[in-house]
Amino acid sequence: MDFTFSDDQLAFHDSVKGFLTNEVTPEAIRDLWQRDGGRSDELWGQLAELGLTAMTVPEQYGGLGLDALDFVLLAQECGYAALPEPLVETVMVAVPLLAGLADEHRQLQEHWLSRVASGEARLAVGHPSNPLVADAHIADLLLLCHGDEIHAVPAQQVQLRASESVDPSRRLFAVDWTPSDATRVAGGESGRRLQAEALDHGALACAAQQLGLANRMIDIAVDYSFERKQFGSAVGSFQAVKHLMANVAVKAEFSRAVLYRAAFAAARGQANAAIAASHAKIVATEAALLAARNGIQVHGAMGYTWEVDLHIFMKRAWALDGAWGTRGFHKARVGDFVFADGAPLGAGATFEAR
Amino acid sequence: MKISFSAEDERFRDEVAGWLADNLRGEFESLRFRGGPGDEHSFPEERKTWERRLAEGGWTGVGWPGAVGGRGLSINQQVIFHEEYARAGGPGRMGHIGEGLAGPTLIAFGSEAQKARFLPGILAGTEYWCQGYSEPGAGSDLANVKTRAERVDGRWRINGQKVWTSLAHESDWCFVIARTEPGSVGHRGLSFLLVPMDQPGIQVRPIEQITGTCEFNEVFFDDAVTDADNIVGAPGDGWKIAMALLGFERGVSTLGQQMQFQNELDQVIAIARDNGQAQDPVMRQRIADAWIGLRIMRYNSLRMLSGPQDGSLSKAAMIYKLYWASWHRDLGKLAMDVLGPEAEILEGAPYDLTRLQSLYLFTRSDTIYGGTNEIQRNIIAERALEMPREPRLG
């Protein structure tokens, strides 16, 4: 039983954290908000240079062949930075979906995955759990669900209609396209399985970012509680203010192990990966939402201004709450698991792989 | 990261399960699933006999080092022991204060003579311990201890009062925080004394709880005495040792507690299936929430135990009390809600509570004893988040 990360995993985490701290600042994010499309090719190129877009691409296609467990700490940092670029969804959802297609699609995989790894091409995923497709406008290839089928559709064959998100960093699109035999890459049993896996991976990707967002909002609010003085003292010295943040710290700190356990289950393809992902999405989202609520409370009226950075992170947390299955959906899955006949519940069943 | 047990560990699991199946039967059958939270007053003599059976099997002090007579199990095997013990319905441990608190404190801070004198009795299940910390004026403000001890004729003479002392009436020894430096205030001038309970200077008075039962006590020290040697560390070290002891409470022993919780939750789930509440979507969600919370505790305990290289581990340890206490309180309420109107009806007269009613009432104390939720939040905010400290008086 070992819940720790390897030295390699931790070292890579440190270097990526350093990069994000320097490059993806709140000022840089606000700058992206002003740009057409809201994305930066230069930033994507830097992420690719760091090897990040290649992380989960199989080695045979020029990738690093790593898994969710290797990426989960980095996904957390992407959340902490509120990185607008769709790196987490690419690495944790889109690439595994494309790589999971049957062998007959090797050519397609090779063509696209090698380009994703090098940063030359980008993917987007349209899944029934999300009404719109995020970052479809910068995708070269879209993986779109249709019934229980999956289609790989080049960007030239789709029409996009943009929708504004409450989170100005998000770019969402309705996609008009026509399914055909030429675009279909999975169907039937394998299509359903790949769609289900994509949902679990998406939930895990959200969970990791939510935990990072929660920690960022805690840091921002705690810093502010030192700066702001009332009644002659830093407001953070008042118990009523402390307890707001302590409640967030409890939720955030304790979602950590749940997230890592879910990443482990996903990486090993364990049968309980779906429940573990639901569990992680629920608790990490609750941590982030409470961090948002209490964070704004600690800021007083300043937290309600566009000028203070807090809302960059709050809005991301609110947006991700509804992505890849709402909390209601995931909690119902846990409920079904708990009440299933023969559910492995009792003392001692915690780590059974079933 | 490797979230599973080795083949050797799984063999050990079979050994534990086999021993429990062979021994937790016959005269001990009636103790299964008894003596846990809210039920600690039940069957004290029988549970002490069970402790001695455990000792014979080598199942006391499983996490203590071999050099002091413990079993020296790895963390993983301790986890497995607690899992199997709970799965088999092993009774609440009468010896847990000795094994989990007094013993580790002596192992860390005691003299060789003290270890030789006290550890064997704890391991053998022949000597039981209670904890003399809280006083009427020293609850959350533990450093405000007024009980005093002075050296007279080569012994410590102790006067004062302790309160909320669990199982004092069943204990042979008490570890007492007392003021040994006259006129000192706060955490200075305190000492950690080991005091025999069976003496004319000590009077134990049970406190009747809202359950109608008595697990806590008041303990009055009226010229009570203990040998000069029965001080752990030097005079004045009491606060340091008392704080270290609280750290032991957050170790592997928490896993045993979680297994108890799991049994309680399983019982609630079984009732919900039986009486149809499992079909109610709101109740289903609340039960799912309870399951989620329990898994959170479990993963975090195992993560806390699996290595100190991550700086946030101590943060998790600080958070644990607040988390489990709130979770358990909510479980008590959930149990009552799953029962519906039936929840009100007692087993019989006089004030004979069902197990779940006991659980519900007892869990009202979880968020208070051992540091209230409010104190825990202060600790988390000031130590884990490093928020500005409150101005302290004095």
XYZ file of C-alpha atoms in Angstrom:
748
model
C 0.000 0.000 0.000
C 1.714 3.135 -1.157
C -0.052 6.414 -1.917
C 3.085 8.350 -2.775
C 4.305 9.555 -6.139
C 7.661 8.573 -7.586
C 10.582 10.997 -7.656
C 10.214 11.275 -11.435
C 6.556 12.131 -11.152
C 7.279 14.741 -8.479
C 10.196 16.282 -10.367
C 8.165 16.668 -13.558
C 5.365 18.151 -11.498
C 7.724 20.755 -10.058
C 9.003 21.839 -13.449
C 5.515 22.128 -14.941
C 4.309 24.023 -11.888
C 7.180 26.439 -12.334
C 6.316 26.945 -15.985
C 2.634 27.582 -15.288
C 3.396 29.962 -12.417
C 5.562 32.085 -14.691
C 3.643 31.879 -17.958
C -0.027 31.408 -17.096
C -0.544 34.324 -14.755
C -3.914 35.993 -14.146
C -2.669 38.861 -16.333
C -1.892 36.443 -19.170
C -5.343 34.872 -18.811
C -7.023 38.279 -18.951
C -4.985 39.003 -22.063
C -6.241 35.793 -23.695
C -9.818 36.826 -22.915
C -9.323 39.807 -25.200
C -8.030 37.752 -28.107
C -10.122 36.371 -30.922
C -10.591 32.691 -30.151
C -9.112 33.095 -26.686
C -6.183 30.786 -27.357
C -2.474 31.149 -27.937
C -0.615 29.017 -30.471
C 2.592 30.086 -28.841
C 1.499 28.780 -25.442
C 0.346 25.491 -26.968
C 3.719 25.186 -28.633
C 5.454 25.654 -25.300
C 3.260 23.002 -23.673
C 4.149 20.614 -26.502
C 7.824 21.447 -26.117
C 7.621 20.463 -22.467
C 6.371 17.072 -23.659
C 2.932 17.603 -22.162
C 0.858 16.948 -25.277
C 2.779 13.703 -25.787
C 2.263 12.341 -22.279
C -0.439 9.767 -22.966
C 0.308 9.206 -26.647
C 1.626 5.633 -27.089
C 5.362 5.387 -27.688
C 4.861 3.820 -31.108
C 3.326 7.138 -32.229
C 6.071 9.290 -30.829
C 4.543 9.794 -27.404
C 5.726 9.085 -23.881
C 3.266 6.258 -23.265
C 2.362 7.479 -19.777
C -0.972 7.272 -18.005
C -3.492 9.133 -15.849
C -1.445 8.575 -12.712
C 1.564 10.246 -14.307
C -0.548 13.196 -15.365
C -2.877 13.741 -12.431
C -0.539 16.049 -10.483
C -0.003 18.100 -13.627
C -3.739 18.284 -14.255
C -4.095 19.635 -10.737
C -1.568 22.351 -11.545
C -3.415 23.222 -14.751
C -6.448 23.760 -12.533
C -4.407 25.793 -10.067
C -3.329 28.050 -12.915
C -6.805 27.978 -14.557
C -4.979 27.220 -17.804
C -7.346 28.183 -20.634
C -5.754 25.832 -23.178
C -7.463 22.423 -23.336
C -4.384 20.468 -22.286
C -6.024 18.359 -19.582
C -8.911 17.224 -21.739
C -6.530 16.475 -24.608
C -4.179 14.362 -22.534
C -6.716 12.624 -20.308
C -9.735 12.236 -22.612
C -9.116 12.836 -26.324
C -5.818 10.998 -26.725
C -6.917 7.876 -24.780
C -10.156 7.834 -26.812
C -8.339 7.941 -30.130
C -5.684 5.498 -28.929
C -8.418 3.137 -27.736
C -9.887 2.562 -31.197
C -9.633 -0.891 -32.747
C -6.466 -1.909 -34.583
C -8.024 -1.338 -38.017
C -7.657 2.398 -37.331
C -3.913 2.308 -36.854
C -3.301 4.610 -39.766
C -5.698 7.196 -38.406
C -4.132 6.905 -34.989
C -0.634 7.198 -36.302
C -1.481 10.202 -38.450
C -3.170 12.179 -35.699
C -1.534 11.033 -32.479
C 1.979 11.691 -33.742
C 0.885 15.221 -34.649
C -0.807 15.729 -31.283
C 2.367 14.595 -29.544
C 4.474 17.097 -31.472
C 1.942 19.888 -30.980
C 1.085 20.176 -34.677
C -2.509 19.004 -34.335
C -5.239 19.366 -31.750
C -8.271 17.262 -30.861
C -11.703 17.994 -29.454
C -14.309 15.588 -28.069
C -18.091 15.804 -28.418
C -19.714 13.598 -25.799
C -23.406 13.260 -24.861
C -22.685 14.310 -21.268
C -21.689 17.768 -22.527
C -24.216 19.787 -24.546
C -21.458 21.676 -26.365
C -17.968 20.855 -27.568
C -15.150 22.710 -25.823
C -12.347 24.127 -27.978
C -13.814 22.815 -31.231
C -12.543 25.959 -32.985
C -8.893 25.053 -32.622
C -9.307 21.315 -33.231
C -7.953 19.719 -36.381
C -9.840 16.511 -35.700
C -13.078 16.158 -33.741
C -14.090 12.920 -32.062
C -17.868 13.054 -31.997
C -20.414 10.678 -30.495
C -23.518 9.737 -32.424
C -25.809 7.215 -30.731
C -23.425 4.529 -29.600
C -21.020 5.320 -32.408
C -17.892 7.417 -32.436
C -16.863 9.419 -35.487
C -13.540 11.001 -36.319
C -14.365 14.145 -38.243
C -11.770 16.499 -39.747
C -12.307 20.178 -38.976
C -13.131 20.942 -42.614
C -16.284 18.839 -42.373
C -17.937 20.646 -39.456
C -19.756 23.924 -38.961
C -19.387 25.638 -35.579
C -21.719 27.974 -33.731
C -20.093 29.636 -30.740
C -21.777 29.955 -27.326
C -20.506 32.256 -24.625
C -19.552 30.638 -21.299
C -19.833 32.164 -17.827
C -16.102 31.428 -17.716
C -14.513 33.766 -20.295
C -11.656 31.272 -20.632
C -13.974 28.580 -21.964
C -14.774 28.377 -25.668
C -17.852 26.299 -26.406
C -19.422 25.330 -29.705
C -22.422 23.593 -31.156
C -21.117 21.386 -33.946
C -23.108 20.744 -37.122
C -21.869 17.700 -38.985
C -23.098 14.691 -40.919
C -22.195 11.199 -39.757
C -21.108 8.828 -42.510
C -19.494 5.449 -42.958
C -16.294 7.278 -43.777
C -16.178 9.047 -40.422
C -17.388 6.174 -38.199
C -14.529 4.665 -36.172
C -16.440 2.714 -33.516
C -19.959 1.478 -32.873
C -22.012 -1.053 -30.964
C -20.395 -2.579 -27.919
C -16.975 -0.995 -28.457
C -18.542 2.402 -29.136
C -20.462 2.257 -25.882
C -17.399 1.166 -23.977
C -15.248 3.947 -25.400
C -17.937 6.523 -24.655
C -18.227 5.278 -21.079
C -14.466 5.423 -20.638
C -14.365 8.922 -22.075
C -16.936 9.990 -19.502
C -14.891 8.523 -16.649
C -11.715 10.101 -17.964
C -13.488 13.425 -18.376
C -14.793 13.271 -14.813
C -11.305 12.492 -13.556
C -9.845 15.347 -15.602
C -12.389 17.728 -14.054
C -11.727 16.407 -10.564
C -7.999 17.052 -10.836
C -8.552 20.598 -12.067
C -11.173 21.270 -9.405
C -8.763 20.306 -6.659
C -6.163 22.644 -8.125
C -8.751 25.410 -8.360
C -9.787 24.855 -4.743
C -6.191 25.173 -3.591
C -5.688 28.313 -5.657
C -8.764 29.977 -4.185
C -7.654 29.016 -0.675
C -4.266 30.617 -1.304
C -5.809 33.787 -2.708
C -8.277 34.131 0.168
C -5.704 33.384 2.869
C -3.350 35.990 1.395
C -6.159 38.511 1.353
C -7.044 37.745 4.970
C -3.612 39.089 5.943
C -3.886 42.232 3.826
C -7.329 43.376 4.820
C -7.460 45.057 8.231
C -10.615 45.832 10.175
C -11.052 46.699 13.856
C -7.292 47.133 13.885
C -6.516 43.511 12.957
C -6.026 41.354 9.887
C -9.479 39.923 9.181
C -7.915 36.459 9.024
C -7.324 36.582 12.760
C -11.073 36.451 13.429
C -12.423 32.998 14.137
C -15.505 33.494 11.992
C -13.223 34.113 9.010
C -10.781 31.339 9.943
C -13.525 28.769 10.118
C -14.703 29.596 6.612
C -11.277 28.728 5.283
C -10.749 25.756 7.578
C -13.905 24.189 6.170
C -12.513 24.558 2.665
C -9.124 23.184 3.684
C -10.807 20.066 5.041
C -12.642 19.384 1.812
C -9.687 20.165 -0.426
C -7.082 18.250 1.525
C -9.273 15.197 1.881
C -10.212 15.070 -1.808
C -6.564 14.531 -2.630
C -6.352 10.846 -1.762
C -9.688 10.197 -3.481
C -8.379 11.820 -6.659
C -5.146 9.839 -6.605
C -7.003 6.641 -5.946
C -9.218 7.363 -8.991
C -6.192 8.141 -11.162
C -4.649 4.874 -10.058
C -7.815 2.962 -10.956
C -7.941 4.652 -14.381
C -4.264 4.002 -15.069
C -4.584 0.328 -14.179
C -7.911 -0.067 -15.951
C -9.498 -1.394 -12.782
C -13.149 -2.359 -12.942
C -13.990 0.143 -10.198
C -12.490 3.049 -12.186
C -15.926 4.483 -12.968
C -17.030 4.666 -9.333
C -13.642 6.004 -8.294
C -13.906 8.743 -10.956
C -17.420 9.682 -9.824
C -16.250 9.793 -6.229
C -13.336 12.048 -7.149
C -15.440 14.385 -9.284
C -17.995 14.818 -6.498
C -15.583 15.572 -3.674
C -13.138 17.716 -5.638
C -15.994 19.739 -7.095
C -17.518 20.245 -3.674
C -14.142 21.455 -2.438
C -13.811 23.912 -5.309
C -17.356 25.223 -4.969
C -16.968 25.770 -1.242
C -13.619 27.460 -1.884
C -15.412 29.777 -4.317
C -18.233 30.566 -1.922
C -16.097 31.087 1.150
C -13.318 32.723 -0.838
C -15.620 35.481 -2.019
C -17.007 35.851 1.514
C -13.519 36.334 2.946
C -12.850 39.004 0.306
C -15.948 40.957 1.267
C -17.150 43.317 -1.467
C -13.788 43.176 -3.254
C -14.436 39.554 -4.182
C -17.407 40.707 -6.220
C -15.286 42.886 -8.499
C -13.964 42.032 -11.967
C -10.624 43.483 -10.900
C -9.843 40.911 -8.200
C -8.551 37.663 -9.715
C -10.689 35.363 -7.599
C -13.482 35.169 -10.190
C -11.132 33.709 -12.818
C -10.956 30.587 -10.687
C -14.515 30.642 -9.329
C -15.954 30.702 -12.808
C -13.812 27.842 -13.964
C -14.991 25.793 -10.986
C -18.630 26.589 -11.720
C -18.194 25.658 -15.384
C -16.424 22.367 -14.686
C -19.110 21.434 -12.157
C -21.509 20.764 -15.028
C -18.988 19.229 -17.428
C -18.599 15.448 -17.821
C -21.579 14.631 -15.605
C -23.150 16.780 -12.913
C -22.745 15.989 -9.253
C -26.296 14.623 -9.278
C -25.369 12.193 -12.035
C -22.197 11.041 -10.308
C -23.835 10.732 -6.911
C -26.579 8.602 -8.421
C -23.868 6.324 -9.817
C -22.351 5.975 -6.349
C -25.816 5.305 -4.919
C -26.423 2.569 -7.467
C -23.073 1.049 -6.598
C -23.772 1.071 -2.855
C -27.162 -0.551 -3.308
C -26.155 -3.031 -6.005
C -26.619 -6.686 -5.111
C -23.412 -8.107 -3.754
C -21.691 -4.723 -3.663
C -18.238 -5.090 -2.089
C -18.951 -2.686 0.746
C -17.955 -4.035 4.132
C -14.866 -3.484 6.191
C -11.951 -4.868 4.246
C -13.418 -4.345 0.785
C -11.982 -0.892 0.262
C -9.245 -1.826 -2.130
C -10.663 -4.801 -3.896
C -10.156 -4.193 -7.558
C -13.730 -5.117 -8.357
C 2.018 4.386 -6.093
C 0.709 0.913 -5.496
C -2.740 0.658 -3.994
C -2.993 -3.010 -3.130
C -1.673 -5.569 -0.675
C 1.110 -8.068 -1.371
C 0.613 -11.826 -1.445
C 2.410 -12.071 1.885
C 0.015 -9.532 3.353
C -2.935 -11.492 2.027
C -1.590 -14.632 3.725
C -1.384 -12.627 6.912
C -5.014 -11.625 6.379
C -5.982 -15.296 6.290
C -4.063 -15.872 9.505
C -5.892 -13.066 11.318
C -9.289 -14.111 9.976
C -8.616 -17.724 10.909
C -7.575 -16.884 14.459
C -10.636 -14.689 14.979
C -12.963 -17.354 13.604
C -11.446 -19.908 16.006
C -11.515 -17.644 19.052
C -14.345 -15.139 18.768
C -16.947 -17.790 19.590
C -18.306 -19.736 22.515
C -18.117 -17.548 25.613
C -17.146 -14.591 23.412
C -19.915 -14.981 20.834
C -22.148 -12.502 22.655
C -19.437 -9.829 22.475
C -19.432 -9.674 18.676
C -20.133 -6.149 17.411
C -20.425 -4.895 21.005
C -18.520 -2.317 23.018
C -18.020 0.176 20.188
C -18.806 3.902 20.231
C -21.863 4.525 22.387
C -21.664 0.990 23.726
C -18.379 1.135 25.593
C -20.014 0.596 28.963
C -21.240 -2.864 27.925
C -19.741 -6.161 29.137
C -16.567 -4.701 30.702
C -15.526 -7.898 32.508
C -16.163 -10.135 29.519
C -14.267 -7.750 27.271
C -11.302 -7.791 29.650
C -11.308 -11.582 29.445
C -11.326 -11.202 25.672
C -8.321 -8.866 25.907
C -6.402 -11.627 27.641
C -7.397 -14.048 24.900
C -6.129 -11.567 22.340
C -2.894 -11.273 24.316
C -2.414 -15.051 24.324
C -2.786 -15.027 20.552
C -0.211 -12.240 20.251
C -2.777 -9.730 19.005
C -2.171 -6.941 21.508
C 0.387 -4.249 20.765
C 0.483 -5.330 17.124
C 2.075 -2.024 16.088
C 4.507 -1.786 18.997
C 8.140 -2.568 18.249
C 9.290 -6.102 18.929
C 11.957 -4.850 21.374
C 9.278 -3.891 23.904
C 7.239 -7.039 23.407
C 5.012 -5.816 20.599
C 4.344 -7.654 17.379
C 6.094 -5.049 15.243
C 3.733 -5.401 12.315
C 4.202 -3.307 9.207
C 1.659 -0.566 8.600
C -0.012 -2.676 5.921
C -0.395 -5.621 8.260
C -1.766 -3.405 11.003
C -4.326 -2.155 8.511
C -5.228 -5.719 7.676
C -5.478 -6.667 11.339
C -7.925 -3.826 11.983
C -9.931 -4.691 8.888
C -10.291 -8.318 9.811
C -10.973 -7.529 13.459
C -13.865 -5.270 12.454
C -15.131 -7.638 9.782
C -15.349 -10.413 12.382
C -17.211 -8.083 14.755
C -14.383 -7.968 17.273
C -15.597 -6.199 20.431
C -14.577 -2.633 21.291
C -11.109 -2.840 22.831
C -11.077 -2.303 26.601
C -7.334 -1.850 26.379
C -7.259 0.829 23.702
C -6.214 3.693 26.005
C -3.310 1.644 27.317
C -2.325 0.207 23.957
C -2.972 3.300 21.854
C -1.997 6.131 24.207
C -0.235 5.179 27.443
C 1.963 2.527 25.817
C 3.231 4.597 22.878
C 3.894 7.496 25.279
C 5.972 5.283 27.548
C 7.778 3.762 24.577
C 8.688 7.267 23.369
C 9.355 9.078 26.652
C 9.403 6.526 29.517
C 12.435 5.294 31.440
C 13.596 1.701 31.019
C 12.200 0.921 34.455
C 8.812 2.382 33.530
C 8.690 0.390 30.321
C 9.556 -2.779 32.187
C 6.945 -2.049 34.835
C 3.990 -0.984 32.698
C 4.221 -2.301 29.153
C 3.829 -6.011 29.998
C 0.539 -5.379 31.839
C -0.862 -3.511 28.858
C 0.210 -6.239 26.463
C -1.124 -9.026 28.683
C -4.523 -7.374 29.125
C -4.099 -7.353 32.903
C -3.766 -3.604 33.512
C -6.115 -0.966 32.141
C -5.584 2.755 31.720
C -7.564 5.969 31.658
C -6.633 9.490 30.610
C -6.634 12.344 33.162
C -6.564 15.450 30.991
C -9.771 17.520 31.079
C -10.873 19.415 34.154
C -13.931 21.524 34.908
C -11.912 24.643 34.001
C -9.632 23.037 31.414
C -11.491 21.728 28.382
C -10.609 23.398 25.097
C -8.152 25.416 27.174
C -6.283 22.341 28.333
C -3.278 24.323 29.546
C -5.478 25.787 32.275
C -5.042 22.609 34.340
C -5.421 23.277 38.072
C -4.853 19.799 39.512
C -1.594 20.055 41.424
C 1.009 17.572 42.546
C 3.779 18.113 45.076
C 6.653 16.014 46.283
C 6.058 14.870 49.886
C 8.026 12.136 51.612
C 9.418 10.708 48.398
C 6.042 10.544 46.676
C 3.804 12.729 44.568
C 0.765 13.973 46.428
C -2.067 14.980 44.106
C -5.099 17.185 44.675
C -7.697 18.316 42.199
C -10.330 17.033 39.844
C -10.462 15.492 36.383
C -13.590 15.092 34.322
C -14.852 13.231 31.217
C -12.513 10.382 32.103
C -13.561 7.441 29.918
C -13.754 4.103 31.702
C -12.069 5.437 34.872
C -14.158 2.996 36.907
C -12.685 0.087 34.931
C -9.088 1.286 35.038
C -6.081 0.360 37.153
C -3.948 3.356 36.221
C -4.489 6.920 35.110
C -2.037 9.207 33.350
C -2.564 12.622 34.855
C -1.504 16.075 33.717
C -0.847 17.995 36.932
C 0.743 21.279 37.883
C 3.986 20.485 39.720
C 5.399 23.992 39.748
C 3.387 26.072 42.220
C 2.194 29.379 40.791
C 2.928 28.433 37.175
C 0.366 29.216 34.485
C -0.389 27.891 31.009
C 1.596 25.013 29.585
C 4.640 25.642 31.806
C 5.065 23.782 35.076
C 2.961 20.758 34.095
C 4.040 17.144 34.552
C 2.890 13.774 33.269
C 2.227 11.420 36.195
C 1.203 7.776 36.337
C -1.239 7.257 39.187
C -2.767 4.026 40.543
C -6.558 4.240 40.681
C -7.152 1.852 43.579
C -6.403 4.053 46.591
C -8.325 6.006 49.243
C -7.320 9.376 47.772
C -9.185 8.764 44.512
C -12.910 8.836 44.107
C -14.612 8.045 40.798
C -18.095 9.355 40.185
C -19.902 8.304 37.008
C -21.522 10.928 34.794
C -24.872 9.865 33.427
C -25.005 10.737 29.739
C -27.977 11.508 27.485
C -27.931 7.815 26.636
C -28.792 7.060 30.257
C -25.538 5.094 30.499
C -22.223 5.969 32.081
C -18.927 5.758 30.257
C -17.416 9.061 31.367
C -16.559 9.906 34.944
C -15.465 12.594 37.282
C -12.279 11.663 39.139
C -11.499 13.423 42.413
C -7.947 13.480 43.776
C -7.882 14.162 47.508
C -4.333 13.632 48.736
C -3.950 10.820 46.229
C -0.386 9.521 45.948
C 1.947 7.876 43.504
C 5.611 6.894 43.743
C 8.216 9.541 42.963
C 9.386 7.436 40.000
C 5.974 7.560 38.334
C 6.651 10.695 36.361
C 7.274 10.466 32.619
C 10.067 12.771 31.509
C 11.211 15.526 33.841
C 8.996 17.798 35.943
C 7.739 20.490 33.567
C 7.743 18.188 30.498
C 4.040 17.438 30.895
C 2.742 19.643 28.104
C 5.240 18.381 25.554
C 4.388 14.773 26.353
C 0.648 15.414 26.435
C 0.774 16.941 22.969
C 2.882 14.100 21.578
C 0.363 11.646 22.958
C -2.434 13.349 21.042
C -0.396 12.639 17.923
C -0.534 8.904 18.636
C -4.313 9.149 18.525
C -4.110 9.955 14.846
C -2.069 6.938 13.847
C -3.085 3.498 12.785
C -5.690 3.327 15.554
C -7.917 5.517 13.385
C -8.221 2.626 10.945
C -9.828 0.429 13.544
C -12.293 3.190 14.249
C -13.141 3.466 10.564
C -13.856 -0.217 10.370
C -16.365 0.241 13.185
C -17.899 3.043 11.192
C -18.099 0.778 8.177
C -20.020 -1.812 10.159
C -22.431 0.868 11.341
C -22.945 2.175 7.826
C -23.509 -1.361 6.536
C -26.204 -1.760 9.158
C -27.896 1.447 8.023
C -27.718 0.308 4.394
C -29.217 -3.055 5.308
C -32.133 -1.350 7.065
C -32.674 0.982 4.115
C -32.878 -2.014 1.791
C -35.301 -3.782 4.128
C -37.711 -0.973 4.809
C -37.764 0.466 1.320
C -35.931 3.706 2.121
C -33.318 2.626 -0.424
C -35.860 3.474 -3.123
C -36.187 7.047 -1.928
C -33.906 9.182 -4.119
C -33.071 11.658 -1.373
C -32.216 8.925 1.098
C -30.178 7.154 -1.565
C -28.121 10.269 -2.084
C -27.567 10.744 1.626
C -26.409 7.160 1.993
C -24.154 7.596 -1.042
C -22.755 10.701 0.655
C -22.037 8.720 3.808
C -20.245 6.057 1.810
C -18.250 8.742 -0.008
C -17.240 10.325 3.293
C -16.109 7.055 4.795
C -13.985 6.232 1.757
C -12.468 9.697 1.967
C -11.342 8.982 5.521
C -9.986 5.625 4.570
C -7.955 6.769 1.602
C -6.617 9.657 3.615
C -5.603 7.523 6.561
C -3.752 5.184 4.264
C -2.169 8.087 2.476
C -1.109 9.638 5.800
C 0.451 6.338 6.787
C 2.173 5.664 3.501
C 4.985 8.161 3.808
C 6.024 11.576 5.016
C 7.637 12.863 1.804
C 4.591 14.930 0.871
C 4.520 18.135 2.894
C 0.745 18.163 3.132
C 0.547 15.023 5.239
C 0.625 16.823 8.531
C -2.165 19.000 7.209
C -4.257 15.912 6.619
C -3.533 14.727 10.143
C -4.762 18.003 11.608
C -7.947 17.744 9.622
C -8.807 14.213 10.569
C -10.594 14.782 13.909
C -12.947 17.414 12.491
C -13.728 15.197 9.548
C -14.512 11.954 11.289
C -16.435 13.597 14.114
C -18.711 15.464 11.717
C -19.144 12.400 9.537
C -20.070 10.196 12.474
C -22.519 12.741 13.854
C -24.230 12.831 10.454
C -24.289 9.036 10.305
C -26.200 8.985 13.594
C -28.803 11.313 12.136
C -28.929 9.334 8.911
C -29.594 6.141 10.876
C -32.565 7.763 12.590
C -33.920 9.138 9.315
C -33.643 5.767 7.613
C -35.650 4.243 10.457
C -38.338 6.920 10.120
C -41.037 7.008 12.821
C -39.681 3.752 14.216
C -36.564 5.626 15.309
C -38.419 6.980 18.315
C -39.435 3.643 19.806
C -37.137 2.273 22.504
C -36.225 -1.375 22.858
C -37.865 -1.403 26.292
C -37.976 0.099 29.763
C -36.172 1.634 31.532
C -34.645 3.734 28.780
C -33.296 0.762 26.902
C -31.953 2.176 23.634
C -31.476 0.238 20.425
C -27.925 0.153 19.098
C -28.698 2.779 16.505
C -30.380 5.055 19.017
C -27.260 4.779 21.172
C -25.198 5.586 18.130
C -27.307 8.630 17.368
C -27.137 10.008 20.898
C -23.492 9.125 21.468
C -22.390 10.766 18.238
C -23.663 14.108 19.601
C -20.472 14.019 21.701
C -18.089 13.257 18.826
C -17.893 16.869 17.706
C -17.036 17.962 21.266
C -14.647 15.580 22.988
C -10.982 15.491 22.062
C -11.211 19.097 20.818
C -14.454 20.668 19.606
C -15.048 21.273 15.917
C -14.515 24.968 16.567
C -11.122 24.384 18.176
C -10.205 22.044 15.323
C -11.040 24.748 12.794
C -8.838 27.204 14.675
C -6.005 24.700 14.536
C -6.490 24.030 10.827
C -6.674 27.736 9.997
C -3.666 28.767 12.083
C -1.375 25.773 11.610
C -2.336 24.225 8.276
C -3.330 27.395 6.413
C -1.052 29.650 8.488
C -3.675 32.362 8.777
C -3.092 35.297 11.129
C -3.094 34.201 14.768
C -5.597 35.468 17.224
C -4.262 37.813 19.848
C -3.682 35.656 22.972
C -4.378 36.841 26.452
C -1.710 36.396 29.101
